[in-house]
Amino acid sequence: MNQSVKPELLAPAGSLEAFFAAMENGADAVYCGLRDFSARAKAKNFTPADLERMLNYAHARERRIYVTLNTLVKERELPQLVETLATLEALRIDGVILQDLAVWRLARRHFPGLELHASTQMTVHNAAGVRQLERMGFTRGVLARELSLAEITAIRKKTHLELEHFIHGALCFSFSGQCYFSSWLGGKSGNRGRCAQPCRRRYRYHQQEGYFFSPNDLSAIDLLPELAAAGVCSFKIEGRMKSAEYVASVVGAYRQVLDAPPAQRKAALSTAKDRLKLSFGRLPTRGFLTGPNPTDIAAPSVKGSTGRFLGEISAVRGGDISFKTRDRLHVGDRLRVQPKTDQAGTAFTVKTLQLGHKAAKVASPDTLVTVPSPFANRFRKGDAVFKVSSDQAFTLSDAACRRRLEAAAPRAETITLAVSLRDDQLHLRAQWHSLVVERTFAVTTYAAENNPLSLDILREVFSRSGDAALILGELTAETLPPVVIPPKRLKEIRRAFYQELAQAISGGRSAPRREHQRAAMEALLPADAPRPEATAQLSVLVGDPRDAHLLNDPSIARLLIPLTPRLARHVALSARKLRNRKDKIIWDLPFILFEEDWQIVKQAVEILVEAGFRAFRLNNLGHFELFDGLEEPQLSSGFRLFSLNSQALLAWRELGISEAGLYLEDDRDNLGELLARDVGIPLTLTVHAQVPLITSRIRIKGARSDRSLVSDRGEKYSVDDRSGLTVLTSDTDFSLIGHLRELQNLGAERFLVELDQCGAFSERGKQVLAAAKDDRPLAGTSKFNYEMGME
């Protein structure tokens, strides 16, 4: 690498074993989750006590630990979130990675000791989004994985925030934070850390079966100098659900390349790539880094399973399986058998091997091998066998990990010390942050014949802290008399003073925690919002400005029109045609706007504002800057801006949002709790839509919107790429129509019906609007999570 300061190598730690694998193989930092609010809820994650010891261990080695609070928070979880933030601030964590603006607002107002990093779940993908993070006080942004090196470079030139980017590991087909697929199928929300990975399953399109939504794994080990030159300061490895072996292999490989001198980089790359083969990932791809249209990022013919494919089962007898292995196989290796039906696979460790009738410790490639498993009659001929870890894996038992942590010394605190000596009284004044401890000790002094008491002698004594975890920083002393204090007495004073100081510092850490936590808890909104008495207001999202005459219907209060880049190029014409309805028009901004499209939409917004339009719906942080310098815009937020709790809604209000859209995945219980709080702005709830289950920059070759994709369970989906993005929707609409009066009783007063996909004047559109007016349920629709709940 040519940079004077190497980028940070950031590793995942989903277990204590993985933490030590990262530490021992060269990670500069790790990111990990607590038991709550982690986007990898299935990982082992950590307790605060674990985290404190991990911090002691890491900081002693000048490494950093970031904690992920990157899930959406329900209203009833806000007190628990406050407690978590107070704990993390007291632990002096190196940074918090977040998605929900409730975390941002509470941290900024009540926990100023926390450094904030914006998760990739926030879908920040342009310079305007990064600049908005800067305004909000973030210190780092994790960029969307859909960016090319050229796009990252352009962002870096226009911003100053630290930029983090993934360099290795599993990819999501969808923009992170914008996938509702798992939640749609069973309430397991990816934005709550519980993704069931339906994208890894097999689907049928016409006569073709394949894994249409299962990307290969990112591997950017060839592009590290280019990423550094683009301005990325932190290279992030995905994998908090992965094994310690994976962490050891991947971190070690990237460390080797990062540290290699330019002349040795080619050889280091070759060795590192061999090491990466031990990580048992999917096929490698550079993703979008080399350009916006990668050809190798997803292949429907490639199964979405991790691990090294060994072969297909040729025979089954009880629990014994036979197959011809493509790779070397050892006793102690761990296998996973993936059934043809594409249901969950089954993993087990190889205890014995049989080559014909002979037992063996190892099987060579291209050998027919029989492996006994503990699962009788579970597997079938044709099931795929994968090796997911080897007998040579990084292994460290949980007990061994904990012994290492317990042996780590507490983190030392740096203090300043002022010393004075008058009338045989030694006065010490120590300061740690705002805490000051002063004590006076009686001493016996003697006239100095040589080596009188000096600053150097004091520093030699007080630099040794013994059992107290203290580091002497600045030391000052008034003019000292030419005397000697017996060294034994000085050491006694140091021990007594430092012991008292360490206890005061310990208390000094807990006092701010209690105060910060108390203030934050008091700031949470009470559940006493007045119920609205007004008639519910209905708005409609249409697909085309020509549908504006829908406003002739007196039951429709407002119309939302998508301000797509295509429409933006000719928006002046639409502005003239709609000028008499401008008070009832809201322009809906596309949530993905890469740099070129952002500029086009910026010009369109200026034209519309000049024409007298004021209302716009924002769907991404990068939209705020579109309105800089414009007079009195009326900004609302869409569901893609994550409003699942009252603190997030207050955050949007403070950022300039005057009407907020509630979250599409939400359920009845949380809606009731949220609507019981007065957030000071009107709230809009989407009650009918074709849910965008996936929105992606990845194109699916050959799949068109005229024919459904079908899952192995018979569910049907449609793919639309006319916007330049791939959008997957269910053939079943989401609808809460039939529950509008119930929702009014909960406190909802503004409802949105989305008809942009089917058309407002189509037979379907007319049917939906008629049902909405009568609050009559629509047959063949889904209530999404409303009744079944969102995990």
PDB file of C-alpha atoms in Angstrom, residues 414-419 427-439 470 472 474 497-498 501-502 505:
ATOM      1  CA  THR A 414      -4.508   8.916  31.988  1.00  0.00           C
ATOM      2  CA  ILE A 415      -4.302  11.544  34.743  1.00  0.00           C
ATOM      3  CA  THR A 416      -2.546  14.849  35.243  1.00  0.00           C
ATOM      4  CA  LEU A 417      -0.780  15.516  38.532  1.00  0.00           C
ATOM      5  CA  ALA A 418       0.274  18.747  40.248  1.00  0.00           C
ATOM      6  CA  VAL A 419       2.623  18.586  43.271  1.00  0.00           C
ATOM      7  CA  HIS A 427       0.066  18.384  48.418  1.00  0.00           C
ATOM      8  CA  LEU A 428      -1.161  16.305  45.442  1.00  0.00           C
ATOM      9  CA  ARG A 429      -3.826  17.417  42.971  1.00  0.00           C
ATOM     10  CA  ALA A 430      -4.854  14.845  40.319  1.00  0.00           C
ATOM     11  CA  GLN A 431      -7.338  15.414  37.516  1.00  0.00           C
ATOM     12  CA  TRP A 432      -9.168  12.912  35.285  1.00  0.00           C
ATOM     13  CA  HIS A 433     -11.478  14.651  32.827  1.00  0.00           C
ATOM     14  CA  SER A 434     -13.547  16.942  35.119  1.00  0.00           C
ATOM     15  CA  LEU A 435     -12.874  14.888  38.259  1.00  0.00           C
ATOM     16  CA  VAL A 436     -10.362  16.424  40.671  1.00  0.00           C
ATOM     17  CA  VAL A 437      -8.927  14.670  43.736  1.00  0.00           C
ATOM     18  CA  GLU A 438      -6.714  16.603  46.186  1.00  0.00           C
ATOM     19  CA  ARG A 439      -4.926  15.272  49.239  1.00  0.00           C
ATOM     20  CA  LEU A 470      -3.444   4.724  35.892  1.00  0.00           C
ATOM     21  CA  LEU A 472       0.685   9.579  34.508  1.00  0.00           C
ATOM     22  CA  GLU A 474       1.322  15.809  32.499  1.00  0.00           C
ATOM     23  CA  PHE A 497      -3.259   8.343  46.793  1.00  0.00           C
ATOM     24  CA  TYR A 498      -3.556   6.226  43.650  1.00  0.00           C
ATOM     25  CA  LEU A 501      -7.931   8.122  43.000  1.00  0.00           C
ATOM     26  CA  ALA A 502      -8.771   4.865  41.204  1.00  0.00           C
ATOM     27  CA  ILE A 505     -12.508   7.468  38.957  1.00  0.00           C
TER      28      ILE A 505
END
